[in-house]
Amino acid sequence: MENKEKCGHASGYNYCRMGMTDSDFQSAAKDLTEFVVNYYSNLNEIHANPSVEPGYMKSLLPASAPEQPDKWDDVFKDFDKIVMAGLAHWQSSRFFAFFPTATSYPSILADVLIDCCSCMGFTWNSSPACTELEPIVLDWLAKAIGLPNAFIYDGKGPGCGVIQGSASEATIMTVLAARAKTLRTLAVKYPGQSQHTLLSKLVAYASECSHSSVERACLIAMVKLNKVPVDENIAVRGDALKAAMDKDRKDGMIPFYVCATLGTTDCASFDNIVEIGPVCGADVWLHVDAAYAGASFICPEYRHFMEGVEMVTSFNFNPHKWLMVNFDFSALWVKNCVDLINSFNVNPVYLRHENQATTIDYRHWQLPLGRRFRSLKLWFVMRIFGVENMRKRIREDVQHAKTFEELVRADDRFEICFPVHLGLVCFRLVVAGECDDEKINKVNQDLLGRIVDSKEIYIVGSRVRQRFHLRLVTGSVGCDDKAVKFAWKSIQKHACSVLREIV
Ligand code: PLP
């Protein structure tokens, strides 16, 4: 169809506004659904990480955008040839790196509708359904993972959930809210002190194994972060936290925020919030970062890891990691939403509306103003899976990790470094007669390098207390027992070649 023709009202909406005619869109959408189904049907054959060099794309694409329209077929062909070639396939049966990123058909369908309606939900008036659905589905999710009633909104609050883009944002939001709340209290207590002086005394606390996003949040909030040493289970205990706070208080500092991690990135260890809660008391904001492990609490058998949760001020986890909701979807609950709203409330004329006294305006609960209709994804996922099947999926992934753990334990050239509670297995090659940790670290880094270079599987390493280990994480769509057995064979093969070179 000629451009001129398309710019008229071909059918339905104007081509110039929507970029395609209705029938071209329908035909392209057919290509896409076929592509998606084929992609998920062939996950076993897809390499997890691509064989491209940095900068590979520059020579394949023009330096400027086309003046005249490209055809869909050409764009789609280029997507397949140029983009797919450089993608890491996180859902491949050979992908065991990082923590997983979730997806599912219901979530993909919701994303299509979200993009279709393309509305903004920053105030209730800006799109009422957007705001109304969010606390309802976050109540569903809170109940499904066993959060206490204090976090449930139920149409009135003050406990309530809000969707953030990431766990990092949730931490930033809570650090900033805790900072604002503490400064308000301190301003009354010490009227002679400047905000600047008071701010310079604030200290946040987190495990020495907490995620780097906690450090980032404290940098942004311009507050000191004190890393608390962990015990032999890589957990922050109450006495260690208390010792750190006592010392800081003696030095004139003011503890105001603790981030406890449930499921650390290094080794999926759990801070002891039963002990941490009473140390924080009423004055210190206790935030839980359960970015990865939070999804497992949908299964009652893992909830003992969050014992003490009734004492926390805010709780966050990423359904976009391990609960079938596509990125971005990070669920944050606070016991008292006023703590967030009071910290970030600005009210320009153009955002005011007649319902703001009686409705939630999520613009006060997040960093950006604009917000997608992300709750639709969780609504679709929870309805179409049903909570029972969501539990089943988590249990399957844990079982795959257990299968891998057994394989590692059966080979005495390897050791399991930390207890396998969920889908993360931390292991390393032990070199007979070698006690020097640095040398063992080098051997394992070498092993990791060979595994990754082979492109057979994709895993990453980490380090706890100066000891380097390899991490294998289950949870991709393609993951099953066959996949972890394949991974183990590949690892063993590369271990043999590493060990051969040592002797
Ligand atoms: N916290 C923990 C424990 C994590 O493992 C991660 C990422 O893996 C994060 C925070 C950061 O998550 P996000 O990418 O959602 O900011």
Coordinates of C-alpha atoms and ligand atoms in Angstrom, one line a residue:
M1 CA 0.0 0.0 0.0
E2 CA 1.3 3.4 -0.9
N3 CA 2.3 5.8 1.8
K4 CA -0.2 8.4 0.7
E5 CA -3.0 5.9 0.8
K6 CA -2.0 4.7 4.3
C7 CA -2.0 8.3 5.6
G8 CA -5.7 8.5 4.9
H9 CA -8.2 6.6 7.0
A10 CA -7.6 3.2 5.6
S11 CA -9.7 1.4 8.2
G12 CA -10.1 2.1 11.9
Y13 CA -7.4 4.5 13.1
N14 CA -5.3 6.7 11.0
Y15 CA -2.0 5.1 9.7
C16 CA 0.0 8.2 10.6
R17 CA -1.1 7.9 14.2
M18 CA -0.7 4.1 14.6
G19 CA 2.1 3.3 12.2
M20 CA 0.3 0.5 10.5
T21 CA -3.1 -0.2 9.1
D22 CA -5.4 -2.5 11.1
S23 CA -5.0 -5.4 8.7
D24 CA -1.2 -5.0 8.6
F25 CA -1.2 -5.0 12.4
Q26 CA -3.3 -8.1 12.5
S27 CA -1.0 -9.9 10.1
A28 CA 2.1 -8.8 12.0
A29 CA 0.5 -9.9 15.3
K30 CA -0.1 -13.4 13.7
D31 CA 3.7 -13.5 12.9
L32 CA 4.4 -12.6 16.4
T33 CA 2.3 -15.2 18.2
E34 CA 3.7 -17.8 15.9
F35 CA 7.2 -16.6 16.8
V36 CA 6.5 -16.6 20.5
V37 CA 5.1 -20.1 20.5
N38 CA 8.0 -21.4 18.4
Y39 CA 10.5 -19.7 20.7
Y40 CA 9.1 -21.5 23.8
S41 CA 8.8 -24.8 21.9
N42 CA 12.5 -24.8 21.0
L43 CA 14.1 -23.6 24.2
N44 CA 16.3 -26.7 24.4
E45 CA 18.1 -25.9 21.2
I46 CA 18.8 -22.3 22.1
H47 CA 22.2 -21.4 23.4
A48 CA 22.0 -19.4 26.6
N49 CA 24.5 -16.7 25.7
P50 CA 25.3 -15.3 22.3
S51 CA 28.5 -15.5 20.3
V52 CA 28.8 -11.8 19.4
E53 CA 31.6 -9.4 20.1
P54 CA 31.1 -6.0 21.7
G55 CA 30.0 -3.5 19.0
Y56 CA 28.7 -6.2 16.7
M57 CA 25.5 -4.3 15.9
K58 CA 27.0 -1.1 14.7
S59 CA 28.1 -2.4 11.3
L60 CA 24.7 -4.1 10.8
L61 CA 22.5 -1.1 11.3
P62 CA 22.5 2.3 9.5
A63 CA 23.6 5.3 11.6
S64 CA 20.3 7.2 11.1
A65 CA 16.7 6.3 11.2
P66 CA 14.9 5.8 7.9
E67 CA 13.1 8.8 6.5
Q68 CA 10.6 6.6 4.7
P69 CA 8.7 3.7 6.3
D70 CA 10.3 0.2 6.4
K71 CA 8.2 -2.8 5.7
W72 CA 7.2 -5.0 8.7
D73 CA 8.6 -8.1 7.0
D74 CA 12.0 -6.4 6.7
V75 CA 12.0 -5.2 10.3
F76 CA 10.9 -8.6 11.6
K77 CA 13.6 -10.3 9.5
D78 CA 16.2 -8.0 10.9
F79 CA 15.0 -8.6 14.4
D80 CA 15.6 -12.3 13.9
K81 CA 18.9 -11.9 12.2
I82 CA 20.5 -9.0 14.1
V83 CA 18.8 -8.8 17.5
M84 CA 18.2 -12.5 18.3
A85 CA 21.8 -13.2 17.4
G86 CA 22.9 -11.0 20.3
L87 CA 20.4 -11.9 22.9
A88 CA 21.1 -14.0 26.0
H89 CA 18.2 -16.4 26.2
W90 CA 17.2 -16.2 29.9
Q91 CA 14.4 -18.8 29.4
S92 CA 16.7 -21.4 27.8
S93 CA 17.1 -24.7 29.4
R94 CA 20.8 -23.9 29.5
F95 CA 20.6 -20.6 31.3
F96 CA 21.4 -21.0 35.0
A97 CA 23.0 -17.6 35.7
F98 CA 22.1 -14.7 38.1
F99 CA 18.6 -15.1 39.6
P100 CA 15.9 -16.0 37.1
T101 CA 13.7 -13.5 35.3
A102 CA 10.0 -14.5 35.1
T103 CA 7.7 -14.8 32.1
S104 CA 4.5 -16.6 31.2
Y105 CA 1.8 -16.5 28.6
P106 CA -0.8 -14.8 30.9
S107 CA 1.8 -12.1 31.7
I108 CA 2.7 -11.6 28.0
L109 CA -1.0 -11.2 27.2
A110 CA -1.5 -8.7 29.9
D111 CA 1.5 -6.7 28.6
V112 CA -0.1 -6.6 25.2
L113 CA -3.3 -5.1 26.7
I114 CA -1.3 -2.7 28.9
D115 CA 0.4 -1.4 25.8
C116 CA -2.9 -1.4 23.9
C117 CA -4.7 0.8 26.4
S118 CA -1.4 2.7 27.0
C119 CA -2.8 4.7 30.0
M120 CA -1.0 6.3 32.9
G121 CA -2.0 5.6 36.4
F122 CA -0.2 8.2 38.4
T123 CA -3.4 9.6 40.0
W124 CA -6.8 7.9 40.6
N125 CA -8.4 10.2 38.1
S126 CA -5.7 9.6 35.4
S127 CA -7.0 6.1 35.0
P128 CA -9.2 4.8 37.9
A129 CA -9.0 1.0 37.1
C130 CA -5.2 1.3 37.1
T131 CA -5.2 2.5 40.7
E132 CA -8.1 0.3 41.8
L133 CA -6.7 -3.0 40.7
E134 CA -3.3 -2.5 42.2
P135 CA -4.1 -2.7 46.0
I136 CA -6.5 -5.5 45.3
V137 CA -4.0 -7.8 43.6
L138 CA -1.3 -6.8 46.0
D139 CA -3.7 -7.9 48.8
W140 CA -4.1 -11.2 46.9
L141 CA -0.4 -11.6 46.7
A142 CA 0.3 -10.6 50.3
K143 CA -2.2 -13.2 51.4
A144 CA -0.8 -15.8 49.0
I145 CA 2.7 -15.5 50.5
G146 CA 1.5 -15.3 54.1
L147 CA 2.2 -11.6 54.9
P148 CA 0.6 -10.4 58.2
N149 CA -2.7 -8.5 58.0
A150 CA -0.9 -5.3 58.9
F151 CA 0.3 -5.2 55.2
I152 CA -3.2 -5.7 53.7
Y153 CA -5.1 -2.7 52.4
D154 CA -8.6 -4.0 52.2
G155 CA -9.9 -0.8 51.0
K156 CA -8.7 1.3 53.9
G157 CA -5.1 0.8 54.9
P158 CA -2.9 2.0 56.5
G159 CA -1.0 -1.1 55.3
C160 CA -0.8 -1.3 51.6
G161 CA 1.2 -2.6 48.6
V162 CA 2.6 -0.6 45.7
I163 CA 4.3 -1.9 42.5
Q164 CA 7.8 -0.6 42.0
G165 CA 10.0 -1.2 38.9
S166 CA 12.6 -3.1 40.8
A167 CA 13.9 -4.1 44.2
S168 CA 16.5 -1.4 43.9
E169 CA 13.7 1.2 43.6
A170 CA 11.9 -0.3 46.6
T171 CA 15.0 0.0 48.7
I172 CA 15.6 3.6 47.6
M173 CA 12.0 4.5 48.4
T174 CA 12.1 3.0 51.8
V175 CA 15.5 4.6 52.7
L176 CA 14.3 8.0 51.6
A177 CA 11.0 7.6 53.5
A178 CA 12.8 6.4 56.6
R179 CA 15.2 9.3 56.3
A180 CA 12.4 11.9 55.9
K181 CA 10.5 10.3 58.8
T182 CA 13.5 10.3 61.1
L183 CA 14.5 13.9 60.2
R184 CA 11.0 15.1 61.0
T185 CA 11.3 13.5 64.5
L186 CA 14.8 14.8 65.1
A187 CA 13.9 18.3 64.0
V188 CA 11.4 18.4 67.0
K189 CA 13.8 16.7 69.4
Y190 CA 16.8 18.9 68.4
P191 CA 15.4 22.2 67.3
G192 CA 18.8 23.9 67.3
Q193 CA 20.4 21.4 64.8
S194 CA 20.4 22.0 61.1
Q195 CA 18.9 19.4 58.7
H196 CA 22.4 19.0 57.3
T197 CA 23.9 18.2 60.7
L198 CA 21.1 15.7 61.5
L199 CA 21.5 14.1 58.1
S200 CA 25.2 13.6 58.6
K201 CA 24.4 11.5 61.8
L202 CA 22.1 9.0 60.2
V203 CA 23.3 5.4 59.8
A204 CA 21.7 2.6 57.8
Y205 CA 22.6 -1.1 58.3
A206 CA 22.6 -4.1 56.1
S207 CA 24.4 -7.4 55.9
E208 CA 27.9 -7.5 54.5
C209 CA 26.3 -9.8 51.9
S210 CA 23.4 -7.5 51.1
H211 CA 22.8 -6.6 47.4
S212 CA 24.7 -3.7 46.0
S213 CA 21.4 -1.9 45.5
V214 CA 21.4 -1.2 49.3
E215 CA 24.7 0.6 49.0
R216 CA 23.4 2.5 46.0
A217 CA 20.2 3.6 47.9
C218 CA 22.3 4.9 50.7
L219 CA 24.6 6.8 48.3
I220 CA 21.5 8.4 46.7
A221 CA 20.1 9.3 50.2
M222 CA 23.5 10.6 51.3
V223 CA 23.5 8.5 54.5
K224 CA 26.2 6.3 55.9
L225 CA 25.8 2.5 55.5
N226 CA 27.2 0.2 58.1
K227 CA 27.8 -3.4 56.8
V228 CA 27.0 -5.8 59.6
P229 CA 29.1 -9.0 59.8
V230 CA 27.3 -12.3 59.2
D231 CA 27.5 -15.5 61.2
E232 CA 28.5 -19.0 60.0
N233 CA 25.1 -19.3 58.2
I234 CA 25.8 -16.0 56.4
A235 CA 23.0 -14.4 58.4
V236 CA 22.9 -11.1 60.2
R237 CA 22.0 -11.9 63.9
G238 CA 20.5 -9.6 66.5
D239 CA 23.6 -9.3 68.6
A240 CA 25.9 -8.3 65.7
L241 CA 23.4 -5.6 64.7
K242 CA 23.0 -4.4 68.2
A243 CA 26.8 -4.2 68.7
A244 CA 27.1 -2.1 65.5
M245 CA 24.3 0.2 66.6
D246 CA 25.6 0.6 70.1
K247 CA 29.0 1.6 68.8
D248 CA 27.5 4.1 66.4
R249 CA 25.3 5.6 69.1
K250 CA 28.3 5.9 71.4
D251 CA 30.0 7.9 68.5
G252 CA 27.0 10.3 68.3
M253 CA 25.4 8.7 65.3
I254 CA 21.7 7.9 64.8
P255 CA 20.6 4.4 63.5
F256 CA 17.5 4.9 61.4
Y257 CA 17.2 2.1 58.9
V258 CA 18.0 -1.6 58.6
C259 CA 17.7 -3.6 55.4
A260 CA 17.5 -7.3 56.2
T261 CA 18.0 -9.7 53.3
L262 CA 15.9 -12.9 52.9
G263 CA 17.7 -14.8 50.2
T264 CA 21.1 -13.1 49.5
T265 CA 22.3 -12.9 46.0
D266 CA 25.6 -14.6 46.8
C267 CA 24.2 -17.7 48.4
A268 CA 20.4 -17.3 49.2
S269 CA 21.1 -17.0 53.0
F270 CA 18.5 -15.5 55.3
D271 CA 19.1 -12.8 57.9
N272 CA 17.5 -13.5 61.3
I273 CA 14.6 -11.1 61.5
V274 CA 13.2 -12.7 64.7
E275 CA 16.3 -11.3 66.4
I276 CA 16.7 -8.2 64.2
G277 CA 13.1 -6.9 64.8
P278 CA 13.5 -6.2 68.6
V279 CA 16.9 -4.5 68.0
C280 CA 15.2 -2.1 65.6
G281 CA 12.3 -1.4 67.9
A282 CA 9.9 1.4 67.0
D283 CA 12.5 4.0 66.0
V284 CA 14.4 2.2 63.3
W285 CA 12.7 1.4 60.0
L286 CA 13.2 -2.3 59.2
H287 CA 13.0 -3.1 55.5
V288 CA 13.1 -6.7 54.1
D289 CA 14.7 -7.3 50.7
A290 CA 13.4 -10.7 49.6
A291 CA 13.9 -9.9 45.9
Y292 CA 14.4 -13.5 44.9
A293 CA 13.3 -15.7 47.8
G294 CA 10.0 -13.8 48.4
A295 CA 8.4 -15.8 45.7
S296 CA 9.0 -19.1 47.6
F297 CA 6.9 -17.9 50.5
I298 CA 3.9 -18.8 48.3
C299 CA 4.7 -22.3 49.5
P300 CA 4.0 -22.6 53.3
E301 CA 7.0 -24.8 53.8
Y302 CA 9.4 -21.9 53.1
R303 CA 7.7 -19.3 55.3
H304 CA 9.8 -20.2 58.3
F305 CA 12.5 -18.1 56.6
M306 CA 10.4 -15.0 57.1
E307 CA 9.6 -15.7 60.7
G308 CA 9.5 -12.3 62.5
V309 CA 8.0 -10.6 59.5
E310 CA 5.3 -9.0 61.7
M311 CA 8.0 -6.8 63.1
V312 CA 9.1 -5.3 59.8
T313 CA 8.1 -1.9 58.5
S314 CA 8.3 -2.7 54.8
F315 CA 8.6 -5.9 52.7
N316 CA 9.7 -6.3 49.1
F317 CA 10.1 -9.1 46.6
N318 CA 10.2 -9.4 42.8
P319 CA 7.4 -11.4 41.2
H320 CA 9.4 -10.6 38.1
K321 CA 12.1 -12.9 39.3
W322 CA 10.4 -16.1 40.1
L323 CA 6.6 -15.7 40.0
M324 CA 5.7 -15.8 36.3
V325 CA 5.2 -12.0 36.0
N326 CA 7.3 -10.3 33.3
F327 CA 9.7 -7.6 34.2
D328 CA 9.1 -5.0 35.6
F329 CA 7.1 -5.9 38.7
S330 CA 8.5 -5.5 42.2
A331 CA 6.0 -5.7 45.0
L332 CA 6.6 -3.4 48.0
W333 CA 4.3 -3.4 51.1
V334 CA 4.4 -0.9 53.9
K335 CA 2.6 -1.1 57.2
N336 CA 1.8 2.6 57.1
C337 CA 1.5 4.2 53.7
V338 CA 1.5 7.6 55.3
D339 CA 5.2 7.1 55.8
L340 CA 5.7 7.1 52.1
I341 CA 3.1 9.7 51.2
N342 CA 4.4 12.2 53.7
S343 CA 7.9 11.9 52.3
F344 CA 7.2 12.4 48.6
N345 CA 4.0 14.5 48.5
V346 CA 4.2 17.3 46.0
N347 CA 0.9 18.6 44.6
P348 CA 1.1 20.8 41.5
V349 CA -2.2 22.2 40.2
Y350 CA -2.2 20.1 37.0
L351 CA -2.2 16.8 39.0
R352 CA -4.9 17.7 41.5
H353 CA -8.3 16.2 41.3
E354 CA -11.6 16.1 43.1
N355 CA -11.1 12.6 44.4
Q356 CA -7.7 12.9 45.9
A357 CA -8.8 13.0 49.5
T358 CA -10.5 9.6 49.3
T359 CA -8.4 7.7 46.7
I360 CA -4.9 6.3 46.5
D361 CA -2.6 8.5 44.3
Y362 CA 0.3 6.2 43.6
R363 CA 2.4 9.2 42.3
H364 CA 3.3 9.8 45.9
W365 CA 4.6 6.2 46.4
Q366 CA 7.3 6.1 43.7
L367 CA 10.1 8.0 42.1
P368 CA 8.8 8.6 38.6
L369 CA 5.4 10.3 37.9
G370 CA 4.3 8.1 35.0
R371 CA 3.3 4.5 35.8
R372 CA 2.2 1.6 33.7
F373 CA -0.8 -0.6 34.4
R374 CA 1.5 -3.3 35.8
S375 CA -1.1 -4.8 38.2
L376 CA -2.9 -6.3 35.2
K377 CA 0.0 -8.7 34.7
L378 CA -0.3 -10.1 38.2
W379 CA -4.1 -10.2 37.9
F380 CA -3.8 -12.3 34.8
V381 CA -1.1 -14.5 36.2
M382 CA -2.9 -15.2 39.5
R383 CA -6.2 -16.0 37.8
I384 CA -4.9 -18.1 35.0
F385 CA -2.3 -20.1 36.9
G386 CA -4.2 -20.2 40.2
V387 CA -2.1 -20.1 43.4
E388 CA -1.9 -23.9 43.5
N389 CA 0.0 -24.0 40.2
M390 CA 2.2 -21.1 41.2
R391 CA 3.3 -23.2 44.2
K392 CA 3.8 -26.2 42.0
R393 CA 6.2 -24.2 39.7
I394 CA 8.3 -23.0 42.7
R395 CA 8.5 -26.6 44.1
E396 CA 9.5 -27.9 40.7
D397 CA 12.4 -25.4 40.5
V398 CA 13.5 -26.3 44.0
Q399 CA 13.4 -30.0 43.0
H400 CA 15.6 -29.3 40.0
A401 CA 18.1 -27.6 42.3
K402 CA 18.0 -30.6 44.6
T403 CA 18.7 -32.9 41.7
F404 CA 21.7 -30.8 40.8
E405 CA 22.9 -30.7 44.4
E406 CA 22.8 -34.5 44.6
L407 CA 24.9 -34.8 41.5
V408 CA 27.5 -32.4 42.9
R409 CA 27.6 -34.3 46.3
A410 CA 28.1 -37.6 44.5
D411 CA 31.4 -36.3 43.0
D412 CA 34.1 -35.9 45.7
R413 CA 36.1 -33.5 43.5
F414 CA 33.4 -30.9 44.3
E415 CA 31.8 -29.4 47.4
I416 CA 28.5 -27.7 48.1
C417 CA 29.3 -24.4 49.7
F418 CA 26.0 -23.4 51.3
P419 CA 22.8 -25.2 52.2
V420 CA 20.5 -25.5 49.2
H421 CA 17.1 -24.1 50.4
L422 CA 15.6 -22.9 47.1
G423 CA 16.7 -22.8 43.5
L424 CA 20.3 -21.7 44.0
V425 CA 23.2 -24.2 44.3
C426 CA 26.6 -22.8 45.3
F427 CA 29.5 -25.3 44.6
R428 CA 33.1 -25.4 43.9
L429 CA 35.9 -27.6 42.8
V430 CA 38.1 -28.7 45.6
V431 CA 41.7 -29.4 44.7
A432 CA 43.1 -32.4 46.6
G433 CA 45.8 -31.4 49.1
E434 CA 45.4 -27.7 48.4
C435 CA 44.4 -25.5 51.4
D436 CA 45.3 -22.1 50.0
D437 CA 41.9 -20.4 49.3
E438 CA 43.3 -18.0 46.7
K439 CA 44.7 -20.9 44.7
I440 CA 41.3 -22.7 44.9
N441 CA 39.6 -19.5 43.9
K442 CA 41.8 -19.3 40.8
V443 CA 41.0 -22.9 39.8
N444 CA 37.3 -22.2 40.1
Q445 CA 37.5 -18.9 38.2
D446 CA 39.4 -20.8 35.5
L447 CA 36.6 -23.5 35.5
L448 CA 33.9 -20.8 35.2
G449 CA 35.8 -19.2 32.3
R450 CA 35.9 -22.5 30.4
I451 CA 32.2 -23.3 31.1
V452 CA 31.1 -19.8 29.9
D453 CA 33.4 -19.8 26.9
S454 CA 32.0 -23.2 25.8
K455 CA 28.5 -21.7 25.5
E456 CA 27.1 -25.0 26.6
I457 CA 25.5 -23.5 29.7
Y458 CA 25.6 -20.1 31.3
I459 CA 26.4 -19.7 35.0
V460 CA 28.1 -17.0 37.1
G461 CA 30.3 -17.0 40.2
S462 CA 30.3 -15.1 43.4
R463 CA 32.4 -14.7 46.5
V464 CA 31.6 -15.0 50.2
R465 CA 34.2 -14.3 52.8
Q466 CA 37.0 -14.3 50.2
R467 CA 36.0 -17.7 48.9
F468 CA 34.9 -17.9 45.2
H469 CA 32.1 -20.3 44.3
L470 CA 30.0 -21.1 41.2
R471 CA 26.3 -20.5 41.2
L472 CA 23.7 -22.5 39.4
V473 CA 20.2 -21.2 39.5
T474 CA 17.1 -23.1 38.3
G475 CA 13.9 -21.2 37.3
S476 CA 14.1 -20.5 33.6
V477 CA 11.1 -21.7 31.6
G478 CA 13.2 -24.4 29.9
C479 CA 14.6 -25.7 33.2
D480 CA 13.9 -29.4 34.1
D481 CA 15.8 -32.3 35.5
K482 CA 17.2 -33.2 32.1
A483 CA 18.6 -29.6 31.8
V484 CA 20.4 -29.7 35.2
K485 CA 21.9 -33.2 34.3
F486 CA 23.1 -31.7 31.0
A487 CA 24.6 -28.8 32.9
W488 CA 26.4 -31.1 35.4
K489 CA 27.9 -33.2 32.5
S490 CA 29.2 -30.0 31.0
I491 CA 30.7 -28.8 34.3
Q492 CA 32.3 -32.2 34.9
K493 CA 33.9 -32.2 31.5
H494 CA 35.4 -28.7 32.0
A495 CA 36.5 -29.7 35.5
C496 CA 38.4 -32.7 34.1
S497 CA 40.3 -30.4 31.7
V498 CA 41.1 -27.9 34.5
L499 CA 42.3 -30.7 36.8
R500 CA 44.4 -32.3 34.1
E501 CA 46.3 -29.2 33.7
I502 CA 47.0 -28.9 37.4
V503 CA 48.6 -32.3 37.8
Ligands
PLP1 N1 18.2 -7.6 46.2 C1 18.6 -8.9 46.0 C2 18.8 -9.8 47.1 C3 18.9 -9.3 44.7 O1 19.3 -10.6 44.5 C4 18.7 -8.4 43.6 C5 19.0 -8.8 42.2 O2 19.2 -10.0 41.9 C6 18.3 -7.1 43.9 C7 18.1 -6.7 45.2 C8 18.1 -6.1 42.8 O3 16.9 -6.4 42.1 P1 16.4 -5.4 41.0 O4 17.1 -5.7 39.7 O5 14.9 -5.7 40.9 O6 16.7 -4.0 41.4

